[in-house]
Amino acid sequence: MSTRIALLGAESSGKTALSQALAKALAGRGITVELVPELLRQWCLDAGRTPRPDEQDGIARAHADAIAAAGARAPDLLLADTTPLMVAVYSDLLFGDRALYPFALEHQRSYALTLVMGLDLPWVADGILRDGPQVQAPVDALVRAALERAGLPYQVVYGRGPARLARAERALHQLPALAARLAPLPEPTATARWACACDSDAACEHRLFRRLSSR
C-alpha cells in the first residue's frame, strides 16, 4: 500500500513548487512517486472561471477519485498537491457552505503525513485563480481549524526553495516506510533550534516571517 502525503495551504503558499521538488528529490533516490496535481486549479483553467456553489461537491469527489486512481498504481509514495479539504475550505470561506467537511476530512484520514504551507512566501498573482494576499490568513486558519477539529495531525513547513524542501524531507523521516530510504538527517545547528511564539496563530506567523524575510 502506498504511503500518502498531503500538501495543503492557502493560495500562493508554495504547495505546487514543494510537491514537484519533493517528487523529483525522492524519485532520485529510487522511490517511486505519483504526484496528483490540484484538480480545482485545472477545473478553473478549463472552465475559465471559478466554480459555483453547486459545483464544489463534484470537484471534491473528482479530486478524491484522481488520488485513488494514482494510489491504485501502487507507487511507494503518493503526493497530493492539495486534497478535497481545500475545496471544502473554499466552499466554507466563499459561500458559507460547510457541507463538504465530513467527506473531505474522512478522506484526509488516509494520509500518513499532512504538510501545511507556512505563509512566508511572497504572494504572486495568477489571474482568476487567486483572490489576493488578504485571503491567505483566513484560508490558512480554516485549514488548521478543520484538521484540529478532526484530530488530524499536521506539520507546518516554512522557507524558500532548498530550505523548504529540506524541512519537508525532515518531516518525512517520521514515516517508517520512507525513513530507511532517505539520507540520514544532519544534527540541527544551534541557530536552527528555535520556537515560534505565535503557537500556530496564522496571522502572527505571517507577520513574523514577513519581518524576517525583509531583513
CSV table of C-alpha atoms in Angstrom, one decimal:
chain,number,residue,atom,x,y,z
A,1,MET,CA,0.0,0.0,0.0
A,2,SER,CA,1.3,3.4,-0.9
A,3,THR,CA,2.3,6.0,1.7
A,4,ARG,CA,0.2,9.1,1.2
A,5,ILE,CA,1.4,12.6,1.9
A,6,ALA,CA,-0.9,15.7,1.5
A,7,LEU,CA,0.2,19.3,0.9
A,8,LEU,CA,-2.3,21.9,2.0
A,9,GLY,CA,-2.3,25.6,2.2
A,10,ALA,CA,-3.6,29.0,1.1
A,11,GLU,CA,-3.1,30.3,-2.4
A,12,SER,CA,0.4,31.2,-3.4
A,13,SER,CA,1.9,29.4,-0.4
A,14,GLY,CA,4.2,27.1,-2.4
A,15,LYS,CA,2.2,23.8,-2.5
A,16,THR,CA,2.9,23.0,-6.1
A,17,ALA,CA,6.5,24.0,-6.1
A,18,LEU,CA,7.2,21.9,-3.0
A,19,SER,CA,5.3,18.9,-4.3
A,20,GLN,CA,7.2,19.0,-7.5
A,21,ALA,CA,10.6,19.4,-5.7
A,22,LEU,CA,9.8,16.6,-3.3
A,23,ALA,CA,8.7,14.2,-6.2
A,24,LYS,CA,11.9,14.9,-8.0
A,25,ALA,CA,14.2,14.5,-5.0
A,26,LEU,CA,12.6,11.3,-3.8
A,27,ALA,CA,12.5,9.8,-7.3
A,28,GLY,CA,16.2,10.5,-7.5
A,29,ARG,CA,16.6,8.1,-4.5
A,30,GLY,CA,14.8,5.3,-6.2
A,31,ILE,CA,11.4,5.9,-4.5
A,32,THR,CA,8.5,5.6,-7.0
A,33,VAL,CA,6.3,8.6,-6.7
A,34,GLU,CA,2.9,9.5,-8.0
A,35,LEU,CA,2.2,13.3,-7.9
A,36,VAL,CA,-1.5,14.2,-8.1
A,37,PRO,CA,-2.0,17.9,-9.1
A,38,GLU,CA,-4.7,20.1,-7.8
A,39,LEU,CA,-7.9,19.4,-9.6
A,40,LEU,CA,-9.6,22.6,-8.6
A,41,ARG,CA,-6.9,24.7,-10.4
A,42,GLN,CA,-7.2,22.7,-13.6
A,43,TRP,CA,-11.0,22.9,-13.4
A,44,CYS,CA,-10.8,26.7,-13.2
A,45,LEU,CA,-8.4,26.8,-16.1
A,46,ASP,CA,-10.6,24.6,-18.3
A,47,ALA,CA,-13.8,26.5,-17.4
A,48,GLY,CA,-12.3,30.0,-17.5
A,49,ARG,CA,-13.9,30.8,-14.2
A,50,THR,CA,-14.2,29.8,-10.5
A,51,PRO,CA,-16.8,27.2,-9.5
A,52,ARG,CA,-20.4,27.9,-8.4
A,53,PRO,CA,-21.5,26.6,-5.0
A,54,ASP,CA,-23.4,23.6,-6.6
A,55,GLU,CA,-20.2,22.5,-8.4
A,56,GLN,CA,-18.0,22.2,-5.3
A,57,ASP,CA,-19.0,18.7,-4.3
A,58,GLY,CA,-18.4,17.3,-7.7
A,59,ILE,CA,-14.9,18.8,-7.8
A,60,ALA,CA,-14.0,17.5,-4.4
A,61,ARG,CA,-15.1,14.0,-5.3
A,62,ALA,CA,-13.4,14.0,-8.6
A,63,HIS,CA,-10.2,15.0,-6.9
A,64,ALA,CA,-10.6,12.1,-4.4
A,65,ASP,CA,-11.1,9.8,-7.4
A,66,ALA,CA,-7.9,11.0,-9.1
A,67,ILE,CA,-6.0,10.4,-5.9
A,68,ALA,CA,-7.5,6.9,-5.6
A,69,ALA,CA,-6.5,6.1,-9.2
A,70,ALA,CA,-2.9,7.2,-8.6
A,71,GLY,CA,-2.8,5.1,-5.5
A,72,ALA,CA,-4.1,2.1,-7.5
A,73,ARG,CA,-0.8,2.2,-9.5
A,74,ALA,CA,0.9,1.3,-6.2
A,75,PRO,CA,3.8,3.8,-6.0
A,76,ASP,CA,6.0,3.8,-2.9
A,77,LEU,CA,4.7,7.3,-2.3
A,78,LEU,CA,1.7,9.3,-3.3
A,79,LEU,CA,2.0,13.1,-3.1
A,80,ALA,CA,-1.3,15.0,-3.3
A,81,ASP,CA,-0.9,18.7,-4.3
A,82,THR,CA,-3.9,19.5,-2.1
A,83,THR,CA,-6.9,17.3,-1.3
A,84,PRO,CA,-10.6,17.7,-1.2
A,85,LEU,CA,-10.2,19.5,2.1
A,86,MET,CA,-9.1,22.6,0.2
A,87,VAL,CA,-12.3,22.5,-1.8
A,88,ALA,CA,-14.3,22.3,1.5
A,89,VAL,CA,-12.3,25.2,2.9
A,90,TYR,CA,-13.0,27.5,-0.1
A,91,SER,CA,-16.7,26.4,-0.1
A,92,ASP,CA,-16.8,27.5,3.5
A,93,LEU,CA,-15.0,30.7,3.0
A,94,LEU,CA,-16.7,31.9,-0.2
A,95,PHE,CA,-20.2,30.5,0.2
A,96,GLY,CA,-20.6,29.8,3.9
A,97,ASP,CA,-21.2,26.1,3.0
A,98,ARG,CA,-19.7,23.7,5.4
A,99,ALA,CA,-21.3,20.6,3.9
A,100,LEU,CA,-18.2,19.2,2.3
A,101,TYR,CA,-16.1,19.0,5.5
A,102,PRO,CA,-17.3,15.4,6.6
A,103,PHE,CA,-16.4,13.9,3.2
A,104,ALA,CA,-13.1,15.9,3.0
A,105,LEU,CA,-12.0,15.1,6.5
A,106,GLU,CA,-12.8,11.4,6.2
A,107,HIS,CA,-10.7,11.4,3.0
A,108,GLN,CA,-7.9,13.2,4.8
A,109,ARG,CA,-7.6,10.4,7.3
A,110,SER,CA,-5.9,8.3,4.6
A,111,TYR,CA,-2.7,10.3,4.7
A,112,ALA,CA,0.3,9.3,6.7
A,113,LEU,CA,1.5,12.9,6.8
A,114,THR,CA,-0.1,16.3,6.1
A,115,LEU,CA,2.2,19.3,5.4
A,116,VAL,CA,0.6,22.7,5.7
A,117,MET,CA,2.4,25.5,3.9
A,118,GLY,CA,3.6,28.4,6.0
A,119,LEU,CA,2.7,32.0,4.9
A,120,ASP,CA,6.3,33.2,4.5
A,121,LEU,CA,6.4,33.3,0.7
A,122,PRO,CA,5.6,36.5,-1.4
A,123,TRP,CA,2.1,36.4,-2.9
A,124,VAL,CA,2.1,36.1,-6.7
A,125,ALA,CA,-1.0,36.9,-8.9
A,126,ASP,CA,-2.3,34.1,-11.1
A,127,GLY,CA,-5.3,35.5,-13.0
A,128,ILE,CA,-8.7,34.4,-11.9
A,129,LEU,CA,-7.2,31.6,-9.8
A,130,ARG,CA,-6.2,33.8,-6.9
A,131,ASP,CA,-8.2,36.3,-4.8
A,132,GLY,CA,-5.3,38.2,-3.2
A,133,PRO,CA,-3.0,38.1,-0.3
A,134,GLN,CA,-5.8,39.2,2.1
A,135,VAL,CA,-7.3,35.7,1.9
A,136,GLN,CA,-4.2,33.8,2.8
A,137,ALA,CA,-4.5,34.0,6.6
A,138,PRO,CA,-8.3,33.2,6.7
A,139,VAL,CA,-7.7,30.2,4.4
A,140,ASP,CA,-4.8,29.0,6.5
A,141,ALA,CA,-6.8,29.4,9.7
A,142,LEU,CA,-9.7,27.4,8.3
A,143,VAL,CA,-7.4,24.6,7.1
A,144,ARG,CA,-5.8,24.3,10.6
A,145,ALA,CA,-9.1,24.5,12.4
A,146,ALA,CA,-10.6,21.7,10.3
A,147,LEU,CA,-7.6,19.4,10.9
A,148,GLU,CA,-7.6,20.2,14.6
A,149,ARG,CA,-11.4,19.6,15.0
A,150,ALA,CA,-11.0,16.2,13.3
A,151,GLY,CA,-7.9,15.3,15.5
A,152,LEU,CA,-5.7,15.1,12.4
A,153,PRO,CA,-2.0,16.0,13.0
A,154,TYR,CA,-0.2,18.2,10.6
A,155,GLN,CA,3.2,19.9,10.3
A,156,VAL,CA,3.8,23.5,9.0
A,157,VAL,CA,6.8,24.0,6.7
A,158,TYR,CA,8.5,27.3,6.0
A,159,GLY,CA,11.4,28.5,3.9
A,160,ARG,CA,12.2,29.2,0.3
A,161,GLY,CA,13.5,26.7,-2.3
A,162,PRO,CA,16.0,24.2,-0.8
A,163,ALA,CA,15.3,25.3,2.7
A,164,ARG,CA,11.6,24.4,2.5
A,165,LEU,CA,12.4,21.2,0.7
A,166,ALA,CA,14.9,20.2,3.5
A,167,ARG,CA,12.2,20.9,6.1
A,168,ALA,CA,9.7,18.8,4.3
A,169,GLU,CA,12.2,15.9,4.0
A,170,ARG,CA,12.9,16.1,7.7
A,171,ALA,CA,9.1,15.6,8.3
A,172,LEU,CA,9.2,12.5,6.0
A,173,HIS,CA,11.7,10.9,8.3
A,174,GLN,CA,8.8,10.2,10.7
A,175,LEU,CA,7.4,7.7,8.3
A,176,PRO,CA,8.9,4.2,8.8
A,177,ALA,CA,8.2,3.2,5.2
A,178,LEU,CA,10.4,6.0,4.0
A,179,ALA,CA,12.9,6.8,6.8
A,180,ALA,CA,15.2,3.9,5.9
A,181,ARG,CA,15.5,5.0,2.3
A,182,LEU,CA,16.2,8.7,3.0
A,183,ALA,CA,19.6,10.2,3.7
A,184,PRO,CA,20.4,10.5,7.4
A,185,LEU,CA,19.4,13.8,9.0
A,186,PRO,CA,22.1,16.2,10.0
A,187,GLU,CA,22.1,17.4,13.5
A,188,PRO,CA,20.4,20.8,13.7
A,189,THR,CA,22.7,23.8,14.3
A,190,ALA,CA,22.3,25.9,17.4
A,191,THR,CA,20.8,28.7,15.3
A,192,ALA,CA,18.2,26.3,13.9
A,193,ARG,CA,16.8,25.4,17.3
A,194,TRP,CA,14.1,27.9,17.9
A,195,ALA,CA,10.5,28.1,18.8
A,196,CYS,CA,7.8,30.3,17.3
A,197,ALA,CA,6.0,32.4,20.0
A,198,CYS,CA,2.9,32.5,17.7
A,199,ASP,CA,1.9,29.0,18.7
A,200,SER,CA,0.2,28.2,15.3
A,201,ASP,CA,-1.5,31.5,15.1
A,202,ALA,CA,-1.6,32.0,11.3
A,203,ALA,CA,-1.8,35.8,11.3
A,204,CYS,CA,1.0,36.1,13.9
A,205,GLU,CA,3.2,33.7,11.9
A,206,HIS,CA,2.6,35.7,8.7
A,207,ARG,CA,3.7,38.9,10.4
A,208,LEU,CA,6.8,37.3,11.9
A,209,PHE,CA,8.0,35.8,8.7
A,210,ARG,CA,7.4,38.9,6.7
A,211,ARG,CA,9.6,40.8,9.2
A,212,LEU,CA,12.3,38.1,9.0
A,213,SER,CA,12.3,37.9,5.2
A,214,SER,CA,12.6,41.7,4.9
A,215,ARG,CA,15.9,41.7,6.9
